[in-house]
Amino acid sequence: MKVRKAVIVAAGLGTRMLPASKVVPKEILPVVDKPALQMVVEEAAASGIEEIILLLGPGKELLLEHFQPAPLLERHLEQRRKLDLLEIARAPNRLARFTVAWQSEPLGLGHAVLQARAAVGDEPFAVILPDDIFDSPTPCLRQLLEHAEATAAPTVALMRVARVDLSKYGIVAVRPAAGRLWHLTGMVEKPAPEDAPSDLAIMGRYILTPEIFTLLEQVKPGAGGEIQLTDALLALAQRRTLYGLEIEGIRYDLGDRLGFLTAQIGFGLKRPDLAPQLRQWLAQMPPA
Ligand code: G1P
């Protein structure tokens, strides 16, 4: 199967990142100097995705603007012959085609994905949660797509998490398939540690088939009183083969203060223009 479209879910209120997210959508907050949203669009484009469906909520129009021309800024840079900066300013627009879908009320991730139904149409698609960003030799979405395009089966990203973190994620029950690949036999959204079926957590990348929309229409509010994507995935797993692939790479949770902070340092240390001085600064920090 060929996956051309990705839905990026950016409808949430970002309350975990207040006060930074009070007037600025959290997805525009940078990792070093690049908005998290641009990082995941770049990941999608590098993975072969052609069309991005931005799933937005009220007050998040700004996110689309980041991927549109900025005539005043571009003219200013052109007149001053700042061509390298002009290139940086224009780069986001060229990454993909963009469309927008809306979730008018925060009724859960599953509900948000359902709002993209018309924009997705009757074809397989990817879902990206921009809170999760990866530092990996092969882009995370590409790792999933390589598998899903060969099997034509829906596939979700997995990573092992510590026991204290189990209740932050969708946790899966599995049967081995091959290597890092697992058959998903069950899943539960944000379980108490003693109820978690494994230590494998769903990360924010999914390859799905359009039948998920019918299941999303049927699921009842679950964890947190929200329509959960995990509950529709469980219904899907009961009907057909659903895979989980353990992702190779480092993952940062930008929706969490510590994750946001470690992402700045992790990605900062990868930047040749910043790494030597950042390393020096870290080395001379007094011990706690
Ligand atoms: C969502 C999903 C959860 C998944 C997580 C990954 O939760 O519902 O299953 O493990 O993303 O980041 P959220 O972080 O939106 O609460």
PDB file of C-alpha atoms and ligand atoms in Angstrom:
ATOM      1  CA  MET A   1       0.000   0.000   0.000  1.00  0.00           C
ATOM      2  CA  LYS A   2       1.098   3.567  -0.677  1.00  0.00           C
ATOM      3  CA  VAL A   3       0.554   6.175   2.041  1.00  0.00           C
ATOM      4  CA  ARG A   4       0.375   9.730   0.677  1.00  0.00           C
ATOM      5  CA  LYS A   5      -1.336  11.650   3.458  1.00  0.00           C
ATOM      6  CA  ALA A   6      -0.519  12.373   7.083  1.00  0.00           C
ATOM      7  CA  VAL A   7      -2.835  13.890   9.671  1.00  0.00           C
ATOM      8  CA  ILE A   8      -0.951  15.968  12.214  1.00  0.00           C
ATOM      9  CA  VAL A   9      -3.082  16.375  15.304  1.00  0.00           C
ATOM     10  CA  ALA A  10      -2.538  19.872  16.694  1.00  0.00           C
ATOM     11  CA  ALA A  11      -5.962  20.585  18.112  1.00  0.00           C
ATOM     12  CA  GLY A  12      -5.171  20.467  21.845  1.00  0.00           C
ATOM     13  CA  LEU A  13      -5.007  23.353  24.282  1.00  0.00           C
ATOM     14  CA  GLY A  14      -1.459  22.534  25.392  1.00  0.00           C
ATOM     15  CA  THR A  15      -2.266  23.034  29.069  1.00  0.00           C
ATOM     16  CA  ARG A  16       0.781  21.004  30.154  1.00  0.00           C
ATOM     17  CA  MET A  17       3.021  23.735  28.742  1.00  0.00           C
ATOM     18  CA  LEU A  18       1.396  26.792  30.325  1.00  0.00           C
ATOM     19  CA  PRO A  19       2.220  29.636  30.520  1.00  0.00           C
ATOM     20  CA  ALA A  20       4.286  29.258  27.285  1.00  0.00           C
ATOM     21  CA  SER A  21       1.209  27.955  25.440  1.00  0.00           C
ATOM     22  CA  LYS A  22      -1.236  30.632  26.597  1.00  0.00           C
ATOM     23  CA  VAL A  23      -1.250  32.655  23.358  1.00  0.00           C
ATOM     24  CA  VAL A  24       1.214  30.690  21.205  1.00  0.00           C
ATOM     25  CA  PRO A  25       0.194  27.183  20.127  1.00  0.00           C
ATOM     26  CA  LYS A  26       2.621  24.794  21.808  1.00  0.00           C
ATOM     27  CA  GLU A  27       3.391  23.191  18.427  1.00  0.00           C
ATOM     28  CA  ILE A  28       5.106  26.414  17.326  1.00  0.00           C
ATOM     29  CA  LEU A  29       7.470  26.379  20.322  1.00  0.00           C
ATOM     30  CA  PRO A  30      10.944  25.628  19.005  1.00  0.00           C
ATOM     31  CA  VAL A  31      13.408  22.852  19.535  1.00  0.00           C
ATOM     32  CA  VAL A  32      16.573  24.977  19.410  1.00  0.00           C
ATOM     33  CA  ASP A  33      15.306  27.250  16.606  1.00  0.00           C
ATOM     34  CA  LYS A  34      12.770  25.161  14.716  1.00  0.00           C
ATOM     35  CA  PRO A  35       9.084  24.805  15.608  1.00  0.00           C
ATOM     36  CA  ALA A  36       8.221  21.280  16.688  1.00  0.00           C
ATOM     37  CA  LEU A  37       5.503  21.246  14.039  1.00  0.00           C
ATOM     38  CA  GLN A  38       8.034  21.907  11.286  1.00  0.00           C
ATOM     39  CA  MET A  39      10.199  19.083  12.617  1.00  0.00           C
ATOM     40  CA  VAL A  40       7.386  16.562  12.251  1.00  0.00           C
ATOM     41  CA  VAL A  41       6.381  17.894   8.812  1.00  0.00           C
ATOM     42  CA  GLU A  42      10.024  17.435   7.752  1.00  0.00           C
ATOM     43  CA  GLU A  43       9.918  13.901   9.140  1.00  0.00           C
ATOM     44  CA  ALA A  44       6.751  13.197   7.131  1.00  0.00           C
ATOM     45  CA  ALA A  45       8.205  14.673   3.933  1.00  0.00           C
ATOM     46  CA  ALA A  46      11.451  12.711   4.386  1.00  0.00           C
ATOM     47  CA  SER A  47       9.296   9.598   4.811  1.00  0.00           C
ATOM     48  CA  GLY A  48       7.537  10.107   1.460  1.00  0.00           C
ATOM     49  CA  ILE A  49       4.320  11.837   2.588  1.00  0.00           C
ATOM     50  CA  GLU A  50       2.954  14.283  -0.008  1.00  0.00           C
ATOM     51  CA  GLU A  51      -0.007  15.881   1.735  1.00  0.00           C
ATOM     52  CA  ILE A  52      -0.275  17.116   5.307  1.00  0.00           C
ATOM     53  CA  ILE A  53      -3.679  17.496   6.903  1.00  0.00           C
ATOM     54  CA  LEU A  54      -3.320  19.856   9.849  1.00  0.00           C
ATOM     55  CA  LEU A  55      -5.986  18.976  12.392  1.00  0.00           C
ATOM     56  CA  LEU A  56      -6.495  22.218  14.298  1.00  0.00           C
ATOM     57  CA  GLY A  57      -8.653  23.491  17.124  1.00  0.00           C
ATOM     58  CA  PRO A  58     -10.012  27.001  17.774  1.00  0.00           C
ATOM     59  CA  GLY A  59      -7.305  29.645  17.968  1.00  0.00           C
ATOM     60  CA  LYS A  60      -4.672  27.532  16.217  1.00  0.00           C
ATOM     61  CA  GLU A  61      -4.877  29.131  12.745  1.00  0.00           C
ATOM     62  CA  LEU A  62      -1.327  30.411  13.231  1.00  0.00           C
ATOM     63  CA  LEU A  63       0.005  26.908  12.653  1.00  0.00           C
ATOM     64  CA  LEU A  64      -1.028  26.928   8.992  1.00  0.00           C
ATOM     65  CA  GLU A  65       0.588  30.342   8.500  1.00  0.00           C
ATOM     66  CA  HIS A  66       3.978  28.856   9.291  1.00  0.00           C
ATOM     67  CA  PHE A  67       3.693  26.865   6.038  1.00  0.00           C
ATOM     68  CA  GLN A  68       2.538  29.769   3.868  1.00  0.00           C
ATOM     69  CA  PRO A  69       4.517  32.547   2.165  1.00  0.00           C
ATOM     70  CA  ALA A  70       5.398  35.557   4.356  1.00  0.00           C
ATOM     71  CA  PRO A  71       5.571  38.355   1.709  1.00  0.00           C
ATOM     72  CA  LEU A  72       6.775  41.183   4.002  1.00  0.00           C
ATOM     73  CA  LEU A  73       9.516  39.114   5.585  1.00  0.00           C
ATOM     74  CA  GLU A  74      10.580  37.627   2.246  1.00  0.00           C
ATOM     75  CA  ARG A  75      10.768  41.060   0.568  1.00  0.00           C
ATOM     76  CA  HIS A  76      12.800  42.406   3.467  1.00  0.00           C
ATOM     77  CA  LEU A  77      15.303  39.562   3.238  1.00  0.00           C
ATOM     78  CA  GLU A  78      15.463  39.742  -0.568  1.00  0.00           C
ATOM     79  CA  GLN A  79      16.183  43.492  -0.555  1.00  0.00           C
ATOM     80  CA  ARG A  80      19.002  42.988   1.911  1.00  0.00           C
ATOM     81  CA  ARG A  81      20.346  40.014  -0.067  1.00  0.00           C
ATOM     82  CA  LYS A  82      20.037  37.764   2.983  1.00  0.00           C
ATOM     83  CA  LEU A  83      19.501  34.776   0.763  1.00  0.00           C
ATOM     84  CA  ASP A  84      20.388  32.096   3.291  1.00  0.00           C
ATOM     85  CA  LEU A  85      17.732  33.429   5.690  1.00  0.00           C
ATOM     86  CA  LEU A  86      15.268  33.771   2.793  1.00  0.00           C
ATOM     87  CA  GLU A  87      15.800  30.108   2.051  1.00  0.00           C
ATOM     88  CA  ILE A  88      15.149  29.214   5.711  1.00  0.00           C
ATOM     89  CA  ALA A  89      11.963  31.317   5.765  1.00  0.00           C
ATOM     90  CA  ARG A  90      10.625  29.700   2.592  1.00  0.00           C
ATOM     91  CA  ALA A  91      11.582  26.110   3.343  1.00  0.00           C
ATOM     92  CA  PRO A  92       8.451  25.164   5.344  1.00  0.00           C
ATOM     93  CA  ASN A  93       6.082  26.008   2.440  1.00  0.00           C
ATOM     94  CA  ARG A  94       7.822  23.561   0.124  1.00  0.00           C
ATOM     95  CA  LEU A  95       7.693  20.496   2.325  1.00  0.00           C
ATOM     96  CA  ALA A  96       4.257  19.237   1.282  1.00  0.00           C
ATOM     97  CA  ARG A  97       0.753  20.246   0.250  1.00  0.00           C
ATOM     98  CA  PHE A  98      -1.262  21.424   3.249  1.00  0.00           C
ATOM     99  CA  THR A  99      -4.954  21.168   4.020  1.00  0.00           C
ATOM    100  CA  VAL A 100      -6.736  21.896   7.269  1.00  0.00           C
ATOM    101  CA  ALA A 101      -9.426  20.042   9.194  1.00  0.00           C
ATOM    102  CA  TRP A 102     -11.000  21.279  12.404  1.00  0.00           C
ATOM    103  CA  GLN A 103     -11.945  19.876  15.762  1.00  0.00           C
ATOM    104  CA  SER A 104     -14.218  22.463  17.357  1.00  0.00           C
ATOM    105  CA  GLU A 105     -14.349  20.867  20.827  1.00  0.00           C
ATOM    106  CA  PRO A 106     -11.597  18.989  22.691  1.00  0.00           C
ATOM    107  CA  LEU A 107     -13.365  15.623  22.872  1.00  0.00           C
ATOM    108  CA  GLY A 108     -10.282  13.413  22.612  1.00  0.00           C
ATOM    109  CA  LEU A 109      -7.652  12.157  20.170  1.00  0.00           C
ATOM    110  CA  GLY A 110     -10.037   9.655  18.570  1.00  0.00           C
ATOM    111  CA  HIS A 111     -12.606  12.379  17.982  1.00  0.00           C
ATOM    112  CA  ALA A 112      -9.892  14.613  16.502  1.00  0.00           C
ATOM    113  CA  VAL A 113      -8.793  11.932  14.027  1.00  0.00           C
ATOM    114  CA  LEU A 114     -12.415  11.366  13.013  1.00  0.00           C
ATOM    115  CA  GLN A 115     -12.653  15.039  11.985  1.00  0.00           C
ATOM    116  CA  ALA A 116     -10.023  14.351   9.291  1.00  0.00           C
ATOM    117  CA  ARG A 117     -12.221  11.743   7.582  1.00  0.00           C
ATOM    118  CA  ALA A 118     -13.305  13.878   4.612  1.00  0.00           C
ATOM    119  CA  ALA A 119      -9.787  15.190   4.047  1.00  0.00           C
ATOM    120  CA  VAL A 120      -8.287  11.691   4.172  1.00  0.00           C
ATOM    121  CA  GLY A 121     -10.908  10.007   1.974  1.00  0.00           C
ATOM    122  CA  ASP A 122     -10.774   6.314   1.237  1.00  0.00           C
ATOM    123  CA  GLU A 123      -7.045   5.620   1.484  1.00  0.00           C
ATOM    124  CA  PRO A 124      -4.486   4.587   4.094  1.00  0.00           C
ATOM    125  CA  PHE A 125      -2.962   7.454   6.036  1.00  0.00           C
ATOM    126  CA  ALA A 126      -0.528   8.325   8.788  1.00  0.00           C
ATOM    127  CA  VAL A 127      -1.317  10.029  12.078  1.00  0.00           C
ATOM    128  CA  ILE A 128       1.366  12.125  13.760  1.00  0.00           C
ATOM    129  CA  LEU A 129       1.228  13.541  17.271  1.00  0.00           C
ATOM    130  CA  PRO A 130       3.712  16.408  17.282  1.00  0.00           C
ATOM    131  CA  ASP A 131       4.392  16.113  21.025  1.00  0.00           C
ATOM    132  CA  ASP A 132       6.529  13.095  20.167  1.00  0.00           C
ATOM    133  CA  ILE A 133       9.690  13.888  18.270  1.00  0.00           C
ATOM    134  CA  PHE A 134      12.423  11.448  17.381  1.00  0.00           C
ATOM    135  CA  ASP A 135      16.125  11.589  16.816  1.00  0.00           C
ATOM    136  CA  SER A 136      16.740   8.551  14.665  1.00  0.00           C
ATOM    137  CA  PRO A 137      18.923   7.601  11.693  1.00  0.00           C
ATOM    138  CA  THR A 138      15.790   6.558   9.746  1.00  0.00           C
ATOM    139  CA  PRO A 139      12.844   8.930  10.295  1.00  0.00           C
ATOM    140  CA  CYS A 140      10.347   7.341  12.664  1.00  0.00           C
ATOM    141  CA  LEU A 141       7.476   7.501  10.174  1.00  0.00           C
ATOM    142  CA  ARG A 142       9.690   5.956   7.468  1.00  0.00           C
ATOM    143  CA  GLN A 143      10.430   3.011   9.796  1.00  0.00           C
ATOM    144  CA  LEU A 144       6.687   2.413  10.162  1.00  0.00           C
ATOM    145  CA  LEU A 145       5.929   2.961   6.479  1.00  0.00           C
ATOM    146  CA  GLU A 146       8.586   0.532   5.287  1.00  0.00           C
ATOM    147  CA  HIS A 147       6.802  -2.141   7.239  1.00  0.00           C
ATOM    148  CA  ALA A 148       3.200  -1.073   6.560  1.00  0.00           C
ATOM    149  CA  GLU A 149       3.701  -0.591   2.827  1.00  0.00           C
ATOM    150  CA  ALA A 150       4.933  -4.180   2.573  1.00  0.00           C
ATOM    151  CA  THR A 151       2.190  -5.773   4.688  1.00  0.00           C
ATOM    152  CA  ALA A 152      -0.706  -3.375   3.910  1.00  0.00           C
ATOM    153  CA  ALA A 153      -1.609  -3.691   7.603  1.00  0.00           C
ATOM    154  CA  PRO A 154      -2.148  -0.874  10.080  1.00  0.00           C
ATOM    155  CA  THR A 155       0.941  -0.393  12.243  1.00  0.00           C
ATOM    156  CA  VAL A 156       1.653   1.755  15.289  1.00  0.00           C
ATOM    157  CA  ALA A 157       4.929   2.983  16.761  1.00  0.00           C
ATOM    158  CA  LEU A 158       6.010   1.440  20.067  1.00  0.00           C
ATOM    159  CA  MET A 159       8.718   2.072  22.627  1.00  0.00           C
ATOM    160  CA  ARG A 160       9.454   0.574  26.014  1.00  0.00           C
ATOM    161  CA  VAL A 161       8.751   2.881  28.954  1.00  0.00           C
ATOM    162  CA  ALA A 162       9.549   2.802  32.665  1.00  0.00           C
ATOM    163  CA  ARG A 163       6.914   1.507  35.080  1.00  0.00           C
ATOM    164  CA  VAL A 164       6.293   4.989  36.505  1.00  0.00           C
ATOM    165  CA  ASP A 165       5.420   6.230  33.016  1.00  0.00           C
ATOM    166  CA  LEU A 166       2.955   3.478  32.031  1.00  0.00           C
ATOM    167  CA  SER A 167      -0.070   5.554  33.018  1.00  0.00           C
ATOM    168  CA  LYS A 168       0.874   8.309  30.519  1.00  0.00           C
ATOM    169  CA  TYR A 169       0.411   6.130  27.425  1.00  0.00           C
ATOM    170  CA  GLY A 170      -1.612   3.604  25.519  1.00  0.00           C
ATOM    171  CA  ILE A 171      -0.021   0.287  26.550  1.00  0.00           C
ATOM    172  CA  VAL A 172      -0.253  -2.784  24.328  1.00  0.00           C
ATOM    173  CA  ALA A 173      -0.542  -6.539  24.813  1.00  0.00           C
ATOM    174  CA  VAL A 174       1.560  -8.345  22.227  1.00  0.00           C
ATOM    175  CA  ARG A 175       2.497 -11.606  20.560  1.00  0.00           C
ATOM    176  CA  PRO A 176       5.924 -11.757  18.862  1.00  0.00           C
ATOM    177  CA  ALA A 177       5.959 -11.358  15.081  1.00  0.00           C
ATOM    178  CA  ALA A 178       9.626 -10.860  14.125  1.00  0.00           C
ATOM    179  CA  GLY A 179      12.430  -8.911  15.774  1.00  0.00           C
ATOM    180  CA  ARG A 180      11.122  -5.483  16.712  1.00  0.00           C
ATOM    181  CA  LEU A 181       7.727  -6.243  15.201  1.00  0.00           C
ATOM    182  CA  TRP A 182       4.781  -7.343  17.344  1.00  0.00           C
ATOM    183  CA  HIS A 183       1.214  -8.504  16.744  1.00  0.00           C
ATOM    184  CA  LEU A 184      -1.050  -6.360  18.907  1.00  0.00           C
ATOM    185  CA  THR A 185      -3.602  -8.444  20.762  1.00  0.00           C
ATOM    186  CA  GLY A 186      -4.905  -5.873  23.227  1.00  0.00           C
ATOM    187  CA  MET A 187      -4.335  -2.353  24.476  1.00  0.00           C
ATOM    188  CA  VAL A 188      -5.397  -0.073  27.257  1.00  0.00           C
ATOM    189  CA  GLU A 189      -5.221   3.708  27.436  1.00  0.00           C
ATOM    190  CA  LYS A 190      -3.314   5.131  30.411  1.00  0.00           C
ATOM    191  CA  PRO A 191      -3.511   2.076  32.695  1.00  0.00           C
ATOM    192  CA  ALA A 192      -2.481   1.963  36.322  1.00  0.00           C
ATOM    193  CA  PRO A 193       0.939   0.186  36.399  1.00  0.00           C
ATOM    194  CA  GLU A 194      -0.588  -2.993  37.837  1.00  0.00           C
ATOM    195  CA  ASP A 195      -3.109  -3.162  34.962  1.00  0.00           C
ATOM    196  CA  ALA A 196      -0.595  -2.556  32.163  1.00  0.00           C
ATOM    197  CA  PRO A 197      -0.339  -5.553  29.821  1.00  0.00           C
ATOM    198  CA  SER A 198       3.361  -4.889  29.021  1.00  0.00           C
ATOM    199  CA  ASP A 199       5.935  -2.100  29.090  1.00  0.00           C
ATOM    200  CA  LEU A 200       5.422  -1.307  25.397  1.00  0.00           C
ATOM    201  CA  ALA A 201       3.799   2.091  24.913  1.00  0.00           C
ATOM    202  CA  ILE A 202       2.199   3.554  21.804  1.00  0.00           C
ATOM    203  CA  MET A 203       4.195   6.528  20.540  1.00  0.00           C
ATOM    204  CA  GLY A 204       2.593   9.267  18.471  1.00  0.00           C
ATOM    205  CA  ARG A 205       2.952   7.720  14.995  1.00  0.00           C
ATOM    206  CA  TYR A 206       0.329   5.480  13.403  1.00  0.00           C
ATOM    207  CA  ILE A 207      -0.296   4.057   9.934  1.00  0.00           C
ATOM    208  CA  LEU A 208      -4.021   3.464   9.622  1.00  0.00           C
ATOM    209  CA  THR A 209      -6.577   2.294   7.093  1.00  0.00           C
ATOM    210  CA  PRO A 210      -9.876   4.136   6.561  1.00  0.00           C
ATOM    211  CA  GLU A 211     -11.898   1.462   8.404  1.00  0.00           C
ATOM    212  CA  ILE A 212     -10.675   3.158  11.610  1.00  0.00           C
ATOM    213  CA  PHE A 213     -13.185   5.965  10.959  1.00  0.00           C
ATOM    214  CA  THR A 214     -16.186   3.620  11.229  1.00  0.00           C
ATOM    215  CA  LEU A 215     -14.778   2.254  14.484  1.00  0.00           C
ATOM    216  CA  LEU A 216     -14.149   5.747  15.826  1.00  0.00           C
ATOM    217  CA  GLU A 217     -17.795   6.577  15.238  1.00  0.00           C
ATOM    218  CA  GLN A 218     -18.759   3.659  17.449  1.00  0.00           C
ATOM    219  CA  VAL A 219     -16.384   3.964  20.415  1.00  0.00           C
ATOM    220  CA  LYS A 220     -17.772   5.339  23.645  1.00  0.00           C
ATOM    221  CA  PRO A 221     -15.877   7.872  25.746  1.00  0.00           C
ATOM    222  CA  GLY A 222     -13.023   6.056  27.526  1.00  0.00           C
ATOM    223  CA  ALA A 223     -10.061   7.176  29.684  1.00  0.00           C
ATOM    224  CA  GLY A 224     -10.519  10.770  30.852  1.00  0.00           C
ATOM    225  CA  GLY A 225     -14.075  10.807  29.408  1.00  0.00           C
ATOM    226  CA  GLU A 226     -12.578  11.279  25.913  1.00  0.00           C
ATOM    227  CA  ILE A 227     -13.072   9.449  22.624  1.00  0.00           C
ATOM    228  CA  GLN A 228      -9.799   7.524  22.523  1.00  0.00           C
ATOM    229  CA  LEU A 229      -7.973   6.419  19.386  1.00  0.00           C
ATOM    230  CA  THR A 230      -6.634   3.505  21.454  1.00  0.00           C
ATOM    231  CA  ASP A 231     -10.167   2.141  21.954  1.00  0.00           C
ATOM    232  CA  ALA A 232     -10.841   2.180  18.190  1.00  0.00           C
ATOM    233  CA  LEU A 233      -7.461   0.482  17.608  1.00  0.00           C
ATOM    234  CA  LEU A 234      -8.455  -2.249  20.029  1.00  0.00           C
ATOM    235  CA  ALA A 235     -11.648  -2.823  18.027  1.00  0.00           C
ATOM    236  CA  LEU A 236      -9.525  -2.892  14.857  1.00  0.00           C
ATOM    237  CA  ALA A 237      -7.133  -5.451  16.391  1.00  0.00           C
ATOM    238  CA  GLN A 238     -10.112  -7.711  17.082  1.00  0.00           C
ATOM    239  CA  ARG A 239     -11.032  -7.694  13.368  1.00  0.00           C
ATOM    240  CA  ARG A 240      -7.736  -7.812  11.536  1.00  0.00           C
ATOM    241  CA  THR A 241      -3.981  -7.977  11.947  1.00  0.00           C
ATOM    242  CA  LEU A 242      -2.608  -4.890  13.642  1.00  0.00           C
ATOM    243  CA  TYR A 243       1.134  -4.503  14.125  1.00  0.00           C
ATOM    244  CA  GLY A 244       3.319  -2.545  16.499  1.00  0.00           C
ATOM    245  CA  LEU A 245       6.879  -1.719  15.551  1.00  0.00           C
ATOM    246  CA  GLU A 246       9.469  -0.851  18.195  1.00  0.00           C
ATOM    247  CA  ILE A 247      11.062   2.331  16.924  1.00  0.00           C
ATOM    248  CA  GLU A 248      14.828   2.707  16.768  1.00  0.00           C
ATOM    249  CA  GLY A 249      15.955   6.084  18.025  1.00  0.00           C
ATOM    250  CA  ILE A 250      15.644   8.560  20.862  1.00  0.00           C
ATOM    251  CA  ARG A 251      12.234  10.025  21.580  1.00  0.00           C
ATOM    252  CA  TYR A 252      11.417  13.271  23.358  1.00  0.00           C
ATOM    253  CA  ASP A 253       8.017  14.209  24.782  1.00  0.00           C
ATOM    254  CA  LEU A 254       7.618  17.908  24.036  1.00  0.00           C
ATOM    255  CA  GLY A 255       4.319  18.041  25.896  1.00  0.00           C
ATOM    256  CA  ASP A 256       6.203  17.595  29.133  1.00  0.00           C
ATOM    257  CA  ARG A 257       8.481  20.212  30.689  1.00  0.00           C
ATOM    258  CA  LEU A 258      11.420  17.862  31.238  1.00  0.00           C
ATOM    259  CA  GLY A 259      10.999  16.354  27.762  1.00  0.00           C
ATOM    260  CA  PHE A 260      10.933  19.849  26.265  1.00  0.00           C
ATOM    261  CA  LEU A 261      14.128  20.744  28.101  1.00  0.00           C
ATOM    262  CA  THR A 262      16.019  17.554  27.231  1.00  0.00           C
ATOM    263  CA  ALA A 263      15.003  17.951  23.569  1.00  0.00           C
ATOM    264  CA  GLN A 264      16.703  21.373  23.499  1.00  0.00           C
ATOM    265  CA  ILE A 265      19.904  19.846  24.841  1.00  0.00           C
ATOM    266  CA  GLY A 266      19.736  16.634  22.786  1.00  0.00           C
ATOM    267  CA  PHE A 267      19.143  18.452  19.487  1.00  0.00           C
ATOM    268  CA  GLY A 268      21.481  21.300  20.496  1.00  0.00           C
ATOM    269  CA  LEU A 269      24.281  18.757  20.875  1.00  0.00           C
ATOM    270  CA  LYS A 270      23.673  17.653  17.277  1.00  0.00           C
ATOM    271  CA  ARG A 271      24.211  21.139  15.892  1.00  0.00           C
ATOM    272  CA  PRO A 272      27.780  21.721  14.712  1.00  0.00           C
ATOM    273  CA  ASP A 273      27.376  25.493  15.224  1.00  0.00           C
ATOM    274  CA  LEU A 274      26.295  25.073  18.859  1.00  0.00           C
ATOM    275  CA  ALA A 275      27.524  21.710  20.154  1.00  0.00           C
ATOM    276  CA  PRO A 276      31.137  22.577  21.143  1.00  0.00           C
ATOM    277  CA  GLN A 277      30.120  25.528  23.313  1.00  0.00           C
ATOM    278  CA  LEU A 278      27.039  23.753  24.697  1.00  0.00           C
ATOM    279  CA  ARG A 279      29.207  20.782  25.696  1.00  0.00           C
ATOM    280  CA  GLN A 280      31.693  23.083  27.377  1.00  0.00           C
ATOM    281  CA  TRP A 281      28.932  24.855  29.270  1.00  0.00           C
ATOM    282  CA  LEU A 282      27.390  21.554  30.421  1.00  0.00           C
ATOM    283  CA  ALA A 283      30.781  20.254  31.579  1.00  0.00           C
ATOM    284  CA  GLN A 284      31.433  23.266  33.772  1.00  0.00           C
ATOM    285  CA  MET A 285      28.028  23.239  35.467  1.00  0.00           C
ATOM    286  CA  PRO A 286      28.482  22.613  39.194  1.00  0.00           C
ATOM    287  CA  PRO A 287      27.148  19.250  40.419  1.00  0.00           C
ATOM    288  CA  ALA A 288      23.729  19.404  42.141  1.00  0.00           C
TER     289      ALA A 288
HETATM  290  C1  G1P B   1      -1.814   9.899  23.166  1.00  0.00           C
HETATM  291  C2  G1P B   1      -2.452   8.506  22.999  1.00  0.00           C
HETATM  292  C3  G1P B   1      -1.632   7.461  23.740  1.00  0.00           C
HETATM  293  C4  G1P B   1      -0.200   7.486  23.274  1.00  0.00           C
HETATM  294  C5  G1P B   1       0.385   8.906  23.428  1.00  0.00           C
HETATM  295  C6  G1P B   1       1.762   8.987  22.787  1.00  0.00           C
HETATM  296  O1  G1P B   1      -1.943  10.297  24.495  1.00  0.00           O
HETATM  297  O2  G1P B   1      -3.780   8.552  23.483  1.00  0.00           O
HETATM  298  O3  G1P B   1      -2.186   6.173  23.521  1.00  0.00           O
HETATM  299  O4  G1P B   1       0.558   6.566  24.027  1.00  0.00           O
HETATM  300  O5  G1P B   1      -0.449   9.879  22.767  1.00  0.00           O
HETATM  301  O6  G1P B   1       2.368  10.212  23.034  1.00  0.00           O
HETATM  302  P1  G1P B   1      -1.755  11.836  24.942  1.00  0.00           P
HETATM  303  O7  G1P B   1      -0.277  12.074  25.034  1.00  0.00           O
HETATM  304  O8  G1P B   1      -2.406  12.664  23.885  1.00  0.00           O
HETATM  305  O9  G1P B   1      -2.432  11.929  26.269  1.00  0.00           O
END
